[in-house]
């Protein structure tokens, strides 16, 4: 948000010094509690980061995904083989793996971004509707790695269709709904004015959640914070289409 405020300030012709000062104050005030927490962590544990979840994800998802892709295994299989690596070595190994295989990392990252925006979240819906999980199906849960390992997206869907039609069709319906929402949200920027500071800040928050996501599973859950924003933009676009309102968004 600080970057957006600074970019917006650079585009203006008045009060630049004052606006830059405001952006700096915002950065200091918003960062102070985080820095205090990291200082506390270092004093108490010798670890200066905000959370060890980052190192955990680097090892168990980033490294595992890259190695699994190159060895044609599933991520779960690779994670099992990596379980004995010491915690102190995990981050170094993850960074080295990314540097050694940047194109593989980029390929997986792009796939993760597509999953972030398009994952239907059918498992969550199934839990709400009938307390149901596809991995409770013994024939699928026991042989999941062998059934989906190395298969394309379409191939995996055929496995789901065979072992759990309810899961498959729930995903199809929710995917169509998601595409409608994203299409309308994109329409917002075609039908309305989006060059306002408030809209840019909201879009910046959405982009932040997206670009910081690597495929660490359950993409729909990580997308939840921006779903209200998608609904906001898609709802406005739908209103413009239904009312044929000539005015742009302000």
PDB file of C-alpha atoms in Angstrom:
ATOM      1  CA  UNK A   1       0.000   0.000   0.000  1.00  0.00           C
ATOM      2  CA  UNK A   2       2.936   2.316   0.665  1.00  0.00           C
ATOM      3  CA  UNK A   3       4.225   1.730  -2.869  1.00  0.00           C
ATOM      4  CA  UNK A   4       0.789   2.582  -4.287  1.00  0.00           C
ATOM      5  CA  UNK A   5       0.663   5.780  -2.223  1.00  0.00           C
ATOM      6  CA  UNK A   6       4.117   6.794  -3.478  1.00  0.00           C
ATOM      7  CA  UNK A   7       3.266   6.041  -7.111  1.00  0.00           C
ATOM      8  CA  UNK A   8       0.053   8.022  -6.778  1.00  0.00           C
ATOM      9  CA  UNK A   9       2.017  10.908  -5.266  1.00  0.00           C
ATOM     10  CA  UNK A  10       4.496  10.890  -8.156  1.00  0.00           C
ATOM     11  CA  UNK A  11       1.601  11.214 -10.586  1.00  0.00           C
ATOM     12  CA  UNK A  12       0.303  14.329  -8.826  1.00  0.00           C
ATOM     13  CA  UNK A  13       1.633  17.870  -9.234  1.00  0.00           C
ATOM     14  CA  UNK A  14       0.766  19.329  -5.835  1.00  0.00           C
ATOM     15  CA  UNK A  15       1.810  18.711  -2.225  1.00  0.00           C
ATOM     16  CA  UNK A  16       4.312  16.021  -3.179  1.00  0.00           C
ATOM     17  CA  UNK A  17       6.522  16.551  -0.130  1.00  0.00           C
ATOM     18  CA  UNK A  18       3.564  16.363   2.227  1.00  0.00           C
ATOM     19  CA  UNK A  19       2.170  13.245   0.516  1.00  0.00           C
ATOM     20  CA  UNK A  20       5.549  11.496   0.612  1.00  0.00           C
ATOM     21  CA  UNK A  21       5.766  12.316   4.315  1.00  0.00           C
ATOM     22  CA  UNK A  22       2.301  10.826   4.867  1.00  0.00           C
ATOM     23  CA  UNK A  23       3.307   7.657   3.009  1.00  0.00           C
ATOM     24  CA  UNK A  24       6.466   7.366   5.120  1.00  0.00           C
ATOM     25  CA  UNK A  25       4.479   7.841   8.332  1.00  0.00           C
ATOM     26  CA  UNK A  26       2.020   5.169   7.194  1.00  0.00           C
ATOM     27  CA  UNK A  27       4.895   2.753   6.522  1.00  0.00           C
ATOM     28  CA  UNK A  28       6.484   3.390   9.925  1.00  0.00           C
ATOM     29  CA  UNK A  29       3.229   3.083  11.872  1.00  0.00           C
ATOM     30  CA  UNK A  30       2.106  -0.060  10.053  1.00  0.00           C
ATOM     31  CA  UNK A  31       5.528  -1.744  10.234  1.00  0.00           C
ATOM     32  CA  UNK A  32       6.402  -0.929  13.851  1.00  0.00           C
ATOM     33  CA  UNK A  33       4.325  -3.740  15.437  1.00  0.00           C
ATOM     34  CA  UNK A  34       5.742  -6.268  12.944  1.00  0.00           C
ATOM     35  CA  UNK A  35       9.331  -5.210  13.622  1.00  0.00           C
ATOM     36  CA  UNK A  36       8.693  -5.315  17.367  1.00  0.00           C
ATOM     37  CA  UNK A  37       7.354  -8.858  17.033  1.00  0.00           C
ATOM     38  CA  UNK A  38      10.393  -9.954  15.010  1.00  0.00           C
ATOM     39  CA  UNK A  39      12.702  -8.407  17.609  1.00  0.00           C
ATOM     40  CA  UNK A  40      10.826 -10.308  20.311  1.00  0.00           C
ATOM     41  CA  UNK A  41      11.228 -13.555  18.355  1.00  0.00           C
ATOM     42  CA  UNK A  42      14.964 -13.008  18.047  1.00  0.00           C
ATOM     43  CA  UNK A  43      15.380 -12.295  21.758  1.00  0.00           C
ATOM     44  CA  UNK A  44      13.299 -15.303  22.791  1.00  0.00           C
ATOM     45  CA  UNK A  45      14.353 -17.884  20.200  1.00  0.00           C
ATOM     46  CA  UNK A  46      17.261 -16.548  18.133  1.00  0.00           C
ATOM     47  CA  UNK A  47      14.978 -16.555  15.032  1.00  0.00           C
ATOM     48  CA  UNK A  48      14.554 -13.061  13.572  1.00  0.00           C
ATOM     49  CA  UNK A  49      11.730 -13.776  11.097  1.00  0.00           C
ATOM     50  CA  UNK A  50       8.051 -13.049  11.574  1.00  0.00           C
ATOM     51  CA  UNK A  51       7.038 -16.705  11.374  1.00  0.00           C
ATOM     52  CA  UNK A  52       8.729 -20.032  10.668  1.00  0.00           C
ATOM     53  CA  UNK A  53       5.835 -20.851   8.313  1.00  0.00           C
ATOM     54  CA  UNK A  54       7.823 -19.237   5.484  1.00  0.00           C
ATOM     55  CA  UNK A  55      10.763 -21.605   5.964  1.00  0.00           C
ATOM     56  CA  UNK A  56       8.383 -24.530   6.354  1.00  0.00           C
ATOM     57  CA  UNK A  57       6.621 -23.702   3.096  1.00  0.00           C
ATOM     58  CA  UNK A  58       9.913 -23.189   1.253  1.00  0.00           C
ATOM     59  CA  UNK A  59      10.991 -26.698   2.163  1.00  0.00           C
ATOM     60  CA  UNK A  60       7.773 -28.707   2.117  1.00  0.00           C
ATOM     61  CA  UNK A  61       6.185 -27.085  -0.916  1.00  0.00           C
ATOM     62  CA  UNK A  62       8.681 -25.127  -3.024  1.00  0.00           C
ATOM     63  CA  UNK A  63      11.542 -27.636  -2.861  1.00  0.00           C
ATOM     64  CA  UNK A  64       9.203 -30.630  -2.942  1.00  0.00           C
ATOM     65  CA  UNK A  65       7.305 -29.253  -5.957  1.00  0.00           C
ATOM     66  CA  UNK A  66      10.460 -28.572  -7.973  1.00  0.00           C
ATOM     67  CA  UNK A  67      12.063 -31.944  -7.240  1.00  0.00           C
ATOM     68  CA  UNK A  68       8.764 -33.793  -7.774  1.00  0.00           C
ATOM     69  CA  UNK A  69       8.317 -32.123 -11.162  1.00  0.00           C
ATOM     70  CA  UNK A  70      11.794 -33.133 -12.284  1.00  0.00           C
ATOM     71  CA  UNK A  71      11.524 -36.706 -10.981  1.00  0.00           C
ATOM     72  CA  UNK A  72       7.902 -37.204 -12.154  1.00  0.00           C
ATOM     73  CA  UNK A  73       6.636 -37.931  -8.653  1.00  0.00           C
ATOM     74  CA  UNK A  74       3.737 -36.411  -6.749  1.00  0.00           C
ATOM     75  CA  UNK A  75       4.494 -33.678  -4.238  1.00  0.00           C
ATOM     76  CA  UNK A  76       3.288 -35.931  -1.422  1.00  0.00           C
ATOM     77  CA  UNK A  77       5.739 -38.655  -2.436  1.00  0.00           C
ATOM     78  CA  UNK A  78       8.595 -36.188  -2.526  1.00  0.00           C
ATOM     79  CA  UNK A  79       7.639 -34.682   0.823  1.00  0.00           C
ATOM     80  CA  UNK A  80       7.805 -38.135   2.383  1.00  0.00           C
ATOM     81  CA  UNK A  81      11.329 -38.616   1.069  1.00  0.00           C
ATOM     82  CA  UNK A  82      12.385 -35.210   2.440  1.00  0.00           C
ATOM     83  CA  UNK A  83      10.973 -35.658   5.933  1.00  0.00           C
ATOM     84  CA  UNK A  84      14.348 -36.348   7.594  1.00  0.00           C
ATOM     85  CA  UNK A  85      16.096 -33.152   6.448  1.00  0.00           C
ATOM     86  CA  UNK A  86      17.078 -31.038   9.451  1.00  0.00           C
ATOM     87  CA  UNK A  87      15.186 -27.812  10.113  1.00  0.00           C
ATOM     88  CA  UNK A  88      18.412 -25.792  10.018  1.00  0.00           C
ATOM     89  CA  UNK A  89      19.127 -27.025   6.485  1.00  0.00           C
ATOM     90  CA  UNK A  90      15.662 -26.615   4.974  1.00  0.00           C
ATOM     91  CA  UNK A  91      15.818 -22.941   3.975  1.00  0.00           C
ATOM     92  CA  UNK A  92      19.304 -23.208   2.451  1.00  0.00           C
ATOM     93  CA  UNK A  93      18.309 -26.276   0.469  1.00  0.00           C
ATOM     94  CA  UNK A  94      15.129 -24.563  -0.763  1.00  0.00           C
ATOM     95  CA  UNK A  95      16.971 -21.446  -1.973  1.00  0.00           C
ATOM     96  CA  UNK A  96      19.636 -23.540  -3.696  1.00  0.00           C
ATOM     97  CA  UNK A  97      16.979 -25.669  -5.390  1.00  0.00           C
ATOM     98  CA  UNK A  98      15.231 -22.571  -6.797  1.00  0.00           C
ATOM     99  CA  UNK A  99      18.528 -21.102  -8.041  1.00  0.00           C
ATOM    100  CA  UNK A 100      19.484 -24.393  -9.695  1.00  0.00           C
ATOM    101  CA  UNK A 101      16.120 -24.844 -11.424  1.00  0.00           C
ATOM    102  CA  UNK A 102      14.644 -21.349 -12.035  1.00  0.00           C
ATOM    103  CA  UNK A 103      12.574 -22.369 -15.065  1.00  0.00           C
ATOM    104  CA  UNK A 104      10.969 -25.260 -13.201  1.00  0.00           C
ATOM    105  CA  UNK A 105      10.186 -22.890 -10.326  1.00  0.00           C
ATOM    106  CA  UNK A 106       8.685 -20.336 -12.730  1.00  0.00           C
ATOM    107  CA  UNK A 107       6.536 -23.005 -14.406  1.00  0.00           C
ATOM    108  CA  UNK A 108       5.166 -24.209 -11.068  1.00  0.00           C
ATOM    109  CA  UNK A 109       4.663 -20.629  -9.886  1.00  0.00           C
ATOM    110  CA  UNK A 110       2.592 -19.735 -12.962  1.00  0.00           C
ATOM    111  CA  UNK A 111       0.485 -22.857 -12.479  1.00  0.00           C
ATOM    112  CA  UNK A 112      -0.007 -21.836  -8.862  1.00  0.00           C
ATOM    113  CA  UNK A 113      -1.199 -18.381  -9.927  1.00  0.00           C
ATOM    114  CA  UNK A 114      -3.767 -19.931 -12.269  1.00  0.00           C
ATOM    115  CA  UNK A 115      -4.910 -22.214  -9.473  1.00  0.00           C
ATOM    116  CA  UNK A 116      -5.136 -19.255  -7.082  1.00  0.00           C
ATOM    117  CA  UNK A 117      -7.574 -17.429  -9.366  1.00  0.00           C
ATOM    118  CA  UNK A 118      -9.494 -20.393 -10.790  1.00  0.00           C
ATOM    119  CA  UNK A 119      -9.611 -23.078  -8.099  1.00  0.00           C
ATOM    120  CA  UNK A 120     -13.318 -23.810  -7.514  1.00  0.00           C
ATOM    121  CA  UNK A 121     -12.993 -24.629  -3.799  1.00  0.00           C
ATOM    122  CA  UNK A 122     -15.306 -27.608  -4.183  1.00  0.00           C
ATOM    123  CA  UNK A 123     -13.958 -29.439  -1.129  1.00  0.00           C
ATOM    124  CA  UNK A 124     -14.980 -26.561   1.148  1.00  0.00           C
ATOM    125  CA  UNK A 125     -18.451 -26.477  -0.392  1.00  0.00           C
ATOM    126  CA  UNK A 126     -18.832 -30.230   0.039  1.00  0.00           C
ATOM    127  CA  UNK A 127     -17.942 -29.986   3.705  1.00  0.00           C
ATOM    128  CA  UNK A 128     -20.603 -27.315   4.158  1.00  0.00           C
ATOM    129  CA  UNK A 129     -23.286 -29.152   2.165  1.00  0.00           C
ATOM    130  CA  UNK A 130     -22.964 -32.688   3.495  1.00  0.00           C
ATOM    131  CA  UNK A 131     -19.838 -32.985   5.620  1.00  0.00           C
ATOM    132  CA  UNK A 132     -18.179 -34.902   2.812  1.00  0.00           C
ATOM    133  CA  UNK A 133     -14.568 -35.304   1.768  1.00  0.00           C
ATOM    134  CA  UNK A 134     -13.411 -37.044  -1.377  1.00  0.00           C
ATOM    135  CA  UNK A 135     -10.369 -38.513   0.388  1.00  0.00           C
ATOM    136  CA  UNK A 136     -12.702 -40.515   2.625  1.00  0.00           C
ATOM    137  CA  UNK A 137     -13.320 -42.797  -0.361  1.00  0.00           C
ATOM    138  CA  UNK A 138     -11.017 -45.753   0.448  1.00  0.00           C
ATOM    139  CA  UNK A 139     -10.308 -46.686  -3.174  1.00  0.00           C
ATOM    140  CA  UNK A 140      -9.153 -43.128  -3.862  1.00  0.00           C
ATOM    141  CA  UNK A 141      -7.457 -42.218  -0.584  1.00  0.00           C
ATOM    142  CA  UNK A 142      -5.273 -45.332  -0.448  1.00  0.00           C
ATOM    143  CA  UNK A 143      -4.102 -45.111  -4.053  1.00  0.00           C
ATOM    144  CA  UNK A 144      -4.247 -41.328  -4.559  1.00  0.00           C
ATOM    145  CA  UNK A 145      -0.577 -40.905  -5.510  1.00  0.00           C
ATOM    146  CA  UNK A 146      -0.667 -43.699  -8.069  1.00  0.00           C
ATOM    147  CA  UNK A 147      -4.005 -42.516  -9.465  1.00  0.00           C
ATOM    148  CA  UNK A 148      -3.158 -38.843 -10.030  1.00  0.00           C
ATOM    149  CA  UNK A 149       0.650 -38.879 -10.155  1.00  0.00           C
ATOM    150  CA  UNK A 150       1.982 -37.502 -13.447  1.00  0.00           C
ATOM    151  CA  UNK A 151      -1.478 -36.802 -14.858  1.00  0.00           C
ATOM    152  CA  UNK A 152      -2.533 -33.547 -16.493  1.00  0.00           C
ATOM    153  CA  UNK A 153      -5.322 -31.375 -15.092  1.00  0.00           C
ATOM    154  CA  UNK A 154      -7.819 -33.102 -17.391  1.00  0.00           C
ATOM    155  CA  UNK A 155      -6.483 -36.514 -16.409  1.00  0.00           C
ATOM    156  CA  UNK A 156      -6.950 -35.744 -12.734  1.00  0.00           C
ATOM    157  CA  UNK A 157     -10.502 -34.612 -13.351  1.00  0.00           C
ATOM    158  CA  UNK A 158     -11.278 -37.950 -14.976  1.00  0.00           C
ATOM    159  CA  UNK A 159      -9.955 -39.701 -11.862  1.00  0.00           C
ATOM    160  CA  UNK A 160     -12.206 -37.546  -9.689  1.00  0.00           C
ATOM    161  CA  UNK A 161     -15.174 -38.229 -11.973  1.00  0.00           C
ATOM    162  CA  UNK A 162     -14.654 -41.974 -11.695  1.00  0.00           C
ATOM    163  CA  UNK A 163     -14.111 -42.133  -7.917  1.00  0.00           C
ATOM    164  CA  UNK A 164     -16.350 -39.276  -6.740  1.00  0.00           C
ATOM    165  CA  UNK A 165     -18.847 -37.862  -9.257  1.00  0.00           C
ATOM    166  CA  UNK A 166     -20.291 -35.575  -6.582  1.00  0.00           C
ATOM    167  CA  UNK A 167     -16.880 -33.976  -6.022  1.00  0.00           C
ATOM    168  CA  UNK A 168     -16.301 -33.659  -9.778  1.00  0.00           C
ATOM    169  CA  UNK A 169     -19.635 -32.012 -10.611  1.00  0.00           C
ATOM    170  CA  UNK A 170     -19.445 -29.716  -7.579  1.00  0.00           C
ATOM    171  CA  UNK A 171     -16.114 -28.509  -8.961  1.00  0.00           C
ATOM    172  CA  UNK A 172     -17.558 -27.992 -12.452  1.00  0.00           C
ATOM    173  CA  UNK A 173     -20.472 -25.893 -11.166  1.00  0.00           C
ATOM    174  CA  UNK A 174     -18.324 -23.775  -8.849  1.00  0.00           C
ATOM    175  CA  UNK A 175     -15.725 -23.282 -11.585  1.00  0.00           C
ATOM    176  CA  UNK A 176     -18.378 -21.863 -13.898  1.00  0.00           C
ATOM    177  CA  UNK A 177     -19.531 -19.542 -11.114  1.00  0.00           C
ATOM    178  CA  UNK A 178     -15.944 -18.432 -10.496  1.00  0.00           C
ATOM    179  CA  UNK A 179     -15.403 -17.695 -14.197  1.00  0.00           C
ATOM    180  CA  UNK A 180     -18.561 -15.543 -14.221  1.00  0.00           C
ATOM    181  CA  UNK A 181     -17.360 -13.580 -11.183  1.00  0.00           C
ATOM    182  CA  UNK A 182     -13.881 -13.033 -12.632  1.00  0.00           C
ATOM    183  CA  UNK A 183     -15.294 -12.048 -16.024  1.00  0.00           C
ATOM    184  CA  UNK A 184     -17.590  -9.475 -14.445  1.00  0.00           C
ATOM    185  CA  UNK A 185     -14.759  -8.181 -12.249  1.00  0.00           C
ATOM    186  CA  UNK A 186     -12.646  -7.726 -15.372  1.00  0.00           C
ATOM    187  CA  UNK A 187     -15.638  -5.993 -16.958  1.00  0.00           C
ATOM    188  CA  UNK A 188     -15.540  -3.424 -14.168  1.00  0.00           C
ATOM    189  CA  UNK A 189     -12.324  -2.057 -15.650  1.00  0.00           C
ATOM    190  CA  UNK A 190     -13.866  -1.970 -19.114  1.00  0.00           C
ATOM    191  CA  UNK A 191     -17.065  -0.187 -18.112  1.00  0.00           C
ATOM    192  CA  UNK A 192     -15.901   2.032 -15.279  1.00  0.00           C
ATOM    193  CA  UNK A 193     -13.143   4.426 -14.323  1.00  0.00           C
ATOM    194  CA  UNK A 194     -10.530   2.596 -12.315  1.00  0.00           C
ATOM    195  CA  UNK A 195      -7.799   5.239 -12.043  1.00  0.00           C
ATOM    196  CA  UNK A 196      -8.733   6.368  -8.573  1.00  0.00           C
ATOM    197  CA  UNK A 197      -6.595   5.977  -5.465  1.00  0.00           C
ATOM    198  CA  UNK A 198      -9.168   3.922  -3.578  1.00  0.00           C
ATOM    199  CA  UNK A 199      -9.591   1.439  -6.435  1.00  0.00           C
ATOM    200  CA  UNK A 200      -5.834   1.134  -6.948  1.00  0.00           C
ATOM    201  CA  UNK A 201      -5.315   0.378  -3.250  1.00  0.00           C
ATOM    202  CA  UNK A 202      -7.983  -2.337  -3.325  1.00  0.00           C
ATOM    203  CA  UNK A 203      -6.535  -3.840  -6.508  1.00  0.00           C
ATOM    204  CA  UNK A 204      -3.047  -3.643  -5.011  1.00  0.00           C
ATOM    205  CA  UNK A 205      -4.181  -5.673  -1.991  1.00  0.00           C
ATOM    206  CA  UNK A 206      -5.649  -8.325  -4.294  1.00  0.00           C
ATOM    207  CA  UNK A 207      -2.464  -8.492  -6.375  1.00  0.00           C
ATOM    208  CA  UNK A 208      -0.366  -8.767  -3.211  1.00  0.00           C
ATOM    209  CA  UNK A 209      -2.289 -11.831  -2.027  1.00  0.00           C
ATOM    210  CA  UNK A 210      -1.917 -13.354  -5.468  1.00  0.00           C
ATOM    211  CA  UNK A 211       1.792 -12.822  -6.157  1.00  0.00           C
ATOM    212  CA  UNK A 212       2.835 -14.009  -2.698  1.00  0.00           C
ATOM    213  CA  UNK A 213       1.057 -17.330  -3.229  1.00  0.00           C
ATOM    214  CA  UNK A 214       3.020 -20.399  -4.274  1.00  0.00           C
ATOM    215  CA  UNK A 215       1.190 -23.649  -4.871  1.00  0.00           C
ATOM    216  CA  UNK A 216       1.151 -24.806  -1.245  1.00  0.00           C
ATOM    217  CA  UNK A 217      -2.243 -26.461  -1.492  1.00  0.00           C
ATOM    218  CA  UNK A 218      -5.796 -25.285  -0.911  1.00  0.00           C
ATOM    219  CA  UNK A 219      -5.620 -22.285  -3.227  1.00  0.00           C
ATOM    220  CA  UNK A 220      -9.289 -21.452  -2.611  1.00  0.00           C
ATOM    221  CA  UNK A 221      -8.570 -20.887   1.097  1.00  0.00           C
ATOM    222  CA  UNK A 222      -5.716 -18.492   0.327  1.00  0.00           C
ATOM    223  CA  UNK A 223      -8.004 -16.642  -2.111  1.00  0.00           C
ATOM    224  CA  UNK A 224     -10.684 -16.054   0.526  1.00  0.00           C
ATOM    225  CA  UNK A 225      -9.349 -12.624   1.652  1.00  0.00           C
ATOM    226  CA  UNK A 226      -9.861 -11.168  -1.833  1.00  0.00           C
ATOM    227  CA  UNK A 227     -13.191 -12.808  -2.662  1.00  0.00           C
ATOM    228  CA  UNK A 228     -15.122  -9.817  -1.228  1.00  0.00           C
ATOM    229  CA  UNK A 229     -13.096  -7.574  -3.576  1.00  0.00           C
ATOM    230  CA  UNK A 230     -13.899  -9.777  -6.580  1.00  0.00           C
ATOM    231  CA  UNK A 231     -17.569  -9.701  -5.596  1.00  0.00           C
ATOM    232  CA  UNK A 232     -17.437  -5.916  -5.201  1.00  0.00           C
ATOM    233  CA  UNK A 233     -16.044  -5.333  -8.702  1.00  0.00           C
ATOM    234  CA  UNK A 234     -18.199  -8.000 -10.357  1.00  0.00           C
ATOM    235  CA  UNK A 235     -21.330  -6.670  -8.634  1.00  0.00           C
ATOM    236  CA  UNK A 236     -20.707  -3.165  -9.915  1.00  0.00           C
ATOM    237  CA  UNK A 237     -20.085  -4.447 -13.447  1.00  0.00           C
ATOM    238  CA  UNK A 238     -23.278  -6.495 -13.279  1.00  0.00           C
ATOM    239  CA  UNK A 239     -25.200  -3.381 -12.197  1.00  0.00           C
ATOM    240  CA  UNK A 240     -23.791  -1.428 -15.142  1.00  0.00           C
ATOM    241  CA  UNK A 241     -24.773  -4.195 -17.561  1.00  0.00           C
ATOM    242  CA  UNK A 242     -28.258  -4.739 -16.167  1.00  0.00           C
ATOM    243  CA  UNK A 243     -29.161  -1.057 -15.879  1.00  0.00           C
ATOM    244  CA  UNK A 244     -27.162   0.043 -18.938  1.00  0.00           C
ATOM    245  CA  UNK A 245     -26.014   2.907 -16.762  1.00  0.00           C
ATOM    246  CA  UNK A 246     -23.921   5.396 -18.736  1.00  0.00           C
ATOM    247  CA  UNK A 247     -21.951   6.708 -15.802  1.00  0.00           C
ATOM    248  CA  UNK A 248     -18.524   5.343 -14.953  1.00  0.00           C
ATOM    249  CA  UNK A 249     -17.359   4.218 -11.554  1.00  0.00           C
ATOM    250  CA  UNK A 250     -16.000   6.939  -9.287  1.00  0.00           C
TER     251      UNK A 250
END
